[in-house]
Amino acid sequence: MPQVDMEKVEPLLEQYEDQRLNLIPILQDVQETYRYLPELVLRRISKKLRVPLTEVYQVATFYRCFSLVPRGKHVIQVCLGTACHVRGAPRVLDRILRDLKLPHAGTTEDLQFTVETVRCIGCCGLAPVARVDNANTHPHLTQAKVGGLLKKYQEKAEAPKAAKPDEASHAKA
Amino acid sequence: MLKLKSPHEIKELQLCLEASETTRPCISVCAGSGCKASGADNVIASLRKELEKRNLAGTIDLKSTGCHGFCEKGPVMIVWPEKVFYNGVSQSDAKDIVASVMNGHKPVEKLLYKDPNTGERVLHEHDVPFYARQQRILFGNNGKLDPKDIRDYIKVGGYHALGHVLTDFTPEQVVESVKRSGLRGRGGAGFPTGVKWEALRKSAVRPRYIVCNADEGDPGAFMDRSLLEGNPHSVIEGIIIGGYALEAKEAYVYVRAEYPLAVEHLSVAIQQAEKAGLLGDNILGTKMSFRIHLVQGAGAFVCGEETALLASIEGKVGEPNPRPPYPVQKGLWGKPTVINNVKTWASVPVIINKGADWYASIGTERSKGTMVFSLVGKINNTGLVEVPMGITLREMIYEIGGGIPKGKKLKAIQIGGPSGGCIPASMIDLPIDYEALTQAGSMMGSGGMVVMDEDTCMVDLARYFMEFLEEESCGKCFPCREGTQRLKDILNRISQGKGTEEDLELLDDAGWMIKETSLCGLGQTAPNPVLSTLRYFRDEYEAHIRDKKCPAKVCRELIVYEIDETICDGCHACVRVCASEAILGEKDKPHEIESGKCIKCGACIEVCQPKAVLVH
């Protein structure tokens, strides 16, 4: 089992009352904090909320925004909504996957990128689009623009390495 | 802002805000998700810088507003008080815009909308053909308001309807008004809202709950997002009025996690409404107490189905439950619950303000009011469009949408998302209302309207929707879980040229079986894209099966890429982008594609200037 920093869990859980309806918001916070749902944390949540672990896993595996394995530093959401589809999104996706040497949507080995497909982020007027890190939307994508897009975040991803050597070694581990 | 202590204080505050309004010019820039993606944030930043540089921060106001709807031309802005409309603005235009305001509002010519037909520049938003045919009763205020400032909403008459209801209406009268207005659920099914509310009021069980469904999952639809981003208070006001009419104390707004900006604006708006005494205990000094909670979805299309959505709010997996019992009988935590869509709630204050009869005078016999469509796909003017019910598809596509780009031919219009169906170009004079669309094999759905031209393959489109629905089927009931998989497999086979004539019968049979036996709305409508394309575009299916050809040249297994030697100028652009090193040829000499290596990614077509890459 990988090392998990459990110290972050308690302050996170304290923000919520121990009620079943808070299960999904808690999992969303955990996902944001750890970039995935570590097993140890799920066990703790199950105990605290008195929800059986099987049900915690049922919820964790049902919804798309949760992941049981660590996600990359940058999450690229390629929109495959209808408007993006008819304007060529599948080809842009293929290009991104090829450039990142991923056989299908998922996370790169160096944990820098996670490529996900989403069904509509509501920017249909600018199709095809991709959103990075839930914030930066890139409109009117073409295969030719993919290289530049990835480079922008690759550089960003590498920049902190020089500044914080310990974080870089952690990423490798 | 101070707490409002009585309904009358809303009106007083509005008058006070109006009186304090300055005649200062104001540049209001659209900062909705669409324009943000086109660089609105940078435009705002450079405008701010320019104003500071010229020491004009107190002379010219700068405002970020919600979505204006014309996403295609973003970032867009309006300069008040002249109401000059600029589109396609970039960072470097800040200087010119500020200078023009200072020089007696002489407009910046190059930023004005250019009518593609006449070539003339258009000065005002309402004269742009995209807007001219619209009737924007829900979206009209989006371009005027700062969504993060409740005073802006109150200034344009916001919360007036709530004050009116609290002083002059009994709860029954509110329900009666909504019923008489003819408002039908804007989430897709079109159930009469007033009838639903009346059904809830018949239940003696307490507490009652209100839910706002903002889990806008249909790909190709983004009007709920824009309304929550641009005018969240209009939705909140509708919900509070609903709370009064239904005598509920709590409401839940369930928003998709994919809409971070909508979540942010809505939570700011709820906080402001609480501070202003419009939410919480003893609203506006009355006996009514009411709270709104914001719940974020976690990424599951099926949660747009009402029973699945309720399960998700309760912290469970979003699986639907059989109806009856309907949520009005047994909803959230087993209590009576009314669920309505974002636009339905936002329509309520309009009905109260303008009157039920006024609202009922818009639209057709059985579909009243306006409907918001997201006009997207192969269309010149993409964006959000609010039109009276009954408008024809022709008006939508050619007058508002400006026709099909690159002189291509219209093939079909897909309405209603994955639950809807395709309507062929031949039916372009169809008026849009709930009944007409259902009869044509489609449905209103949430109002996604994806336009397709001759380059869209209908088999591929049906395959796309089945792939989507198979992924999103929650798996609870067999017909939907297995049926969507089988339909997808068959469509895959056909698009690879391996289909048989029997497959078409099988698609039809299985489609109807899934429709009739599935548990919830997702499965009951899932086969619609297949059945409607089969109904109107059978010849395309047959071409894939009999001739092993994809007429639209989309299905990869059935097409070949070639370079026309007579056109190719040997520029090498395609060689550089080719993902599989399949293009041979020296520079300045015609190139050639090695078909064995070609993976048909289409990158070469994208970059070829002389258009020498052909697809067969």
Tab-separated table of C-alpha atoms in Angstrom, chain A:
chain	number	residue	atom	x	y	z
A	1	MET	CA	0.000	0.000	0.000
A	2	PRO	CA	1.478	3.416	-0.890
A	3	GLN	CA	2.310	5.938	1.825
A	4	VAL	CA	-0.588	8.255	2.575
A	5	ASP	CA	-0.349	11.459	4.532
A	6	MET	CA	-3.193	10.844	6.979
A	7	GLU	CA	-2.684	14.124	8.777
A	8	LYS	CA	-4.735	15.976	6.198
A	9	VAL	CA	-7.768	13.765	6.725
A	10	GLU	CA	-9.012	14.821	10.159
A	11	PRO	CA	-9.207	18.584	9.527
A	12	LEU	CA	-11.012	17.789	6.298
A	13	LEU	CA	-13.531	15.525	8.000
A	14	GLU	CA	-14.132	18.008	10.793
A	15	GLN	CA	-15.747	20.430	8.369
A	16	TYR	CA	-18.654	18.049	7.937
A	17	GLU	CA	-21.277	16.589	10.182
A	18	ASP	CA	-21.248	12.803	10.335
A	19	GLN	CA	-24.153	12.349	7.980
A	20	ARG	CA	-24.631	10.134	4.994
A	21	LEU	CA	-25.490	13.085	2.751
A	22	ASN	CA	-21.980	14.430	3.279
A	23	LEU	CA	-20.303	11.334	1.843
A	24	ILE	CA	-20.021	12.683	-1.717
A	25	PRO	CA	-18.811	16.184	-0.704
A	26	ILE	CA	-16.179	14.572	1.563
A	27	LEU	CA	-15.004	12.277	-1.213
A	28	GLN	CA	-14.791	15.303	-3.517
A	29	ASP	CA	-12.569	17.090	-0.998
A	30	VAL	CA	-10.379	14.005	-0.591
A	31	GLN	CA	-10.079	13.647	-4.349
A	32	GLU	CA	-8.990	17.255	-4.602
A	33	THR	CA	-6.496	16.990	-1.737
A	34	TYR	CA	-4.849	13.706	-2.723
A	35	ARG	CA	-5.669	13.639	-6.446
A	36	TYR	CA	-7.219	10.201	-5.750
A	37	LEU	CA	-9.092	8.314	-3.042
A	38	PRO	CA	-6.555	6.389	-0.967
A	39	GLU	CA	-7.842	3.187	0.616
A	40	LEU	CA	-6.789	4.176	4.135
A	41	VAL	CA	-8.735	7.413	3.854
A	42	LEU	CA	-11.829	5.591	2.590
A	43	ARG	CA	-11.601	3.246	5.591
A	44	ARG	CA	-11.446	6.228	7.930
A	45	ILE	CA	-14.452	7.878	6.255
A	46	SER	CA	-16.438	4.673	6.490
A	47	LYS	CA	-15.805	4.477	10.224
A	48	LYS	CA	-16.458	8.143	10.882
A	49	LEU	CA	-19.711	8.370	8.924
A	50	ARG	CA	-20.788	4.841	9.922
A	51	VAL	CA	-21.324	3.945	6.305
A	52	PRO	CA	-20.221	0.393	5.374
A	53	LEU	CA	-16.941	0.349	3.450
A	54	THR	CA	-18.630	-1.499	0.584
A	55	GLU	CA	-21.049	1.395	0.193
A	56	VAL	CA	-18.243	3.935	0.302
A	57	TYR	CA	-16.577	2.012	-2.512
A	58	GLN	CA	-19.883	1.729	-4.349
A	59	VAL	CA	-20.128	5.507	-4.430
A	60	ALA	CA	-16.411	5.993	-5.108
A	61	THR	CA	-16.533	3.763	-8.170
A	62	PHE	CA	-19.906	4.927	-9.497
A	63	TYR	CA	-19.100	8.568	-10.144
A	64	ARG	CA	-16.736	9.677	-12.821
A	65	CYS	CA	-14.902	12.366	-10.882
A	66	PHE	CA	-13.427	9.912	-8.388
A	67	SER	CA	-10.314	7.880	-8.991
A	68	LEU	CA	-8.847	5.040	-6.933
A	69	VAL	CA	-5.398	5.548	-8.446
A	70	PRO	CA	-3.387	8.781	-8.326
A	71	ARG	CA	-4.102	11.274	-11.080
A	72	GLY	CA	-1.470	13.329	-12.823
A	73	LYS	CA	-0.392	16.828	-11.898
A	74	HIS	CA	-2.314	18.222	-14.825
A	75	VAL	CA	-5.682	16.815	-15.768
A	76	ILE	CA	-6.598	17.345	-19.392
A	77	GLN	CA	-10.300	16.956	-19.983
A	78	VAL	CA	-10.992	16.480	-23.644
A	79	CYS	CA	-14.595	17.284	-24.361
A	80	LEU	CA	-16.414	14.654	-26.401
A	81	GLY	CA	-19.780	16.359	-26.326
A	82	THR	CA	-21.892	16.219	-29.466
A	83	ALA	CA	-20.785	19.590	-30.797
A	84	CYS	CA	-17.130	18.760	-30.179
A	85	HIS	CA	-17.625	15.335	-31.737
A	86	VAL	CA	-18.994	16.671	-34.995
A	87	ARG	CA	-16.253	19.282	-35.105
A	88	GLY	CA	-13.456	16.728	-34.854
A	89	ALA	CA	-12.780	16.119	-31.141
A	90	PRO	CA	-11.995	12.382	-31.528
A	91	ARG	CA	-9.008	13.206	-33.710
A	92	VAL	CA	-7.719	15.798	-31.282
A	93	LEU	CA	-8.023	13.236	-28.484
A	94	ASP	CA	-6.111	10.657	-30.501
A	95	ARG	CA	-3.394	13.185	-31.087
A	96	ILE	CA	-3.064	14.048	-27.401
A	97	LEU	CA	-2.912	10.371	-26.464
A	98	ARG	CA	-0.325	9.653	-29.136
A	99	ASP	CA	1.829	12.585	-28.109
A	100	LEU	CA	1.725	11.510	-24.474
A	101	LYS	CA	2.290	7.871	-25.475
A	102	LEU	CA	-0.876	6.742	-23.763
A	103	PRO	CA	-2.725	3.753	-25.253
A	104	HIS	CA	-6.028	5.174	-23.974
A	105	ALA	CA	-7.300	7.845	-21.599
A	106	GLY	CA	-5.417	7.605	-18.313
A	107	THR	CA	-2.339	8.837	-16.498
A	108	THR	CA	1.199	9.080	-17.824
A	109	GLU	CA	3.886	7.065	-16.057
A	110	ASP	CA	5.633	10.160	-14.732
A	111	LEU	CA	2.312	11.295	-13.184
A	112	GLN	CA	2.500	14.598	-15.039
A	113	PHE	CA	-0.677	14.233	-17.070
A	114	THR	CA	-4.016	12.554	-16.798
A	115	VAL	CA	-6.098	12.548	-19.940
A	116	GLU	CA	-9.817	12.188	-19.402
A	117	THR	CA	-12.760	12.425	-21.710
A	118	VAL	CA	-15.763	14.414	-20.577
A	119	ARG	CA	-19.153	14.741	-22.186
A	120	CYS	CA	-19.688	18.427	-22.552
A	121	ILE	CA	-18.238	21.181	-20.458
A	122	GLY	CA	-20.702	23.590	-22.007
A	123	CYS	CA	-18.384	25.467	-24.341
A	124	CYS	CA	-20.031	24.056	-27.441
A	125	GLY	CA	-19.754	27.357	-29.242
A	126	LEU	CA	-15.976	26.966	-29.254
A	127	ALA	CA	-15.817	23.291	-30.169
A	128	PRO	CA	-13.657	21.291	-30.066
A	129	VAL	CA	-12.372	22.213	-26.623
A	130	ALA	CA	-10.279	20.766	-23.827
A	131	ARG	CA	-10.035	22.001	-20.273
A	132	VAL	CA	-6.884	21.700	-18.213
A	133	ASP	CA	-6.876	21.535	-14.410
A	134	ASN	CA	-10.563	22.405	-14.274
A	135	ALA	CA	-9.773	26.009	-15.093
A	136	ASN	CA	-8.152	26.748	-18.431
A	137	THR	CA	-10.337	26.071	-21.411
A	138	HIS	CA	-8.637	25.799	-24.779
A	139	PRO	CA	-11.025	26.622	-27.629
A	140	HIS	CA	-11.098	25.640	-31.309
A	141	LEU	CA	-8.496	22.894	-30.953
A	142	THR	CA	-6.840	21.299	-33.920
A	143	GLN	CA	-4.254	18.555	-34.079
A	144	ALA	CA	-1.686	21.193	-34.908
A	145	LYS	CA	-2.413	23.046	-31.659
A	146	VAL	CA	-1.953	19.958	-29.469
A	147	GLY	CA	1.852	20.136	-29.353
A	148	GLY	CA	1.830	23.707	-28.070
A	149	LEU	CA	-0.852	22.969	-25.512
A	150	LEU	CA	1.054	20.059	-24.007
A	151	LYS	CA	4.309	21.972	-24.020
A	152	LYS	CA	2.747	24.808	-22.054
A	153	TYR	CA	1.873	22.484	-19.213
A	154	GLN	CA	4.974	20.336	-19.514
A	155	GLU	CA	7.053	23.387	-18.805
A	156	LYS	CA	4.805	24.363	-15.963
A	157	ALA	CA	5.011	20.854	-14.610
A	158	GLU	CA	8.777	20.859	-14.688
A	159	ALA	CA	9.289	24.355	-13.315
A	160	PRO	CA	8.597	23.562	-9.643
A	161	LYS	CA	11.025	20.641	-9.808
A	162	ALA	CA	13.975	22.963	-9.839
A	163	ALA	CA	12.531	25.036	-7.022
A	164	LYS	CA	11.523	22.201	-4.769
A	165	PRO	CA	13.847	19.214	-5.170
A	166	ASP	CA	12.050	17.161	-2.508
A	167	GLU	CA	8.757	17.373	-4.372
A	168	ALA	CA	10.426	16.206	-7.538
A	169	SER	CA	11.863	13.148	-5.848
A	170	HIS	CA	8.457	12.445	-4.355
A	171	ALA	CA	6.879	12.472	-7.796
A	172	LYS	CA	9.409	9.961	-9.033
A	173	ALA	CA	8.792	7.682	-6.083
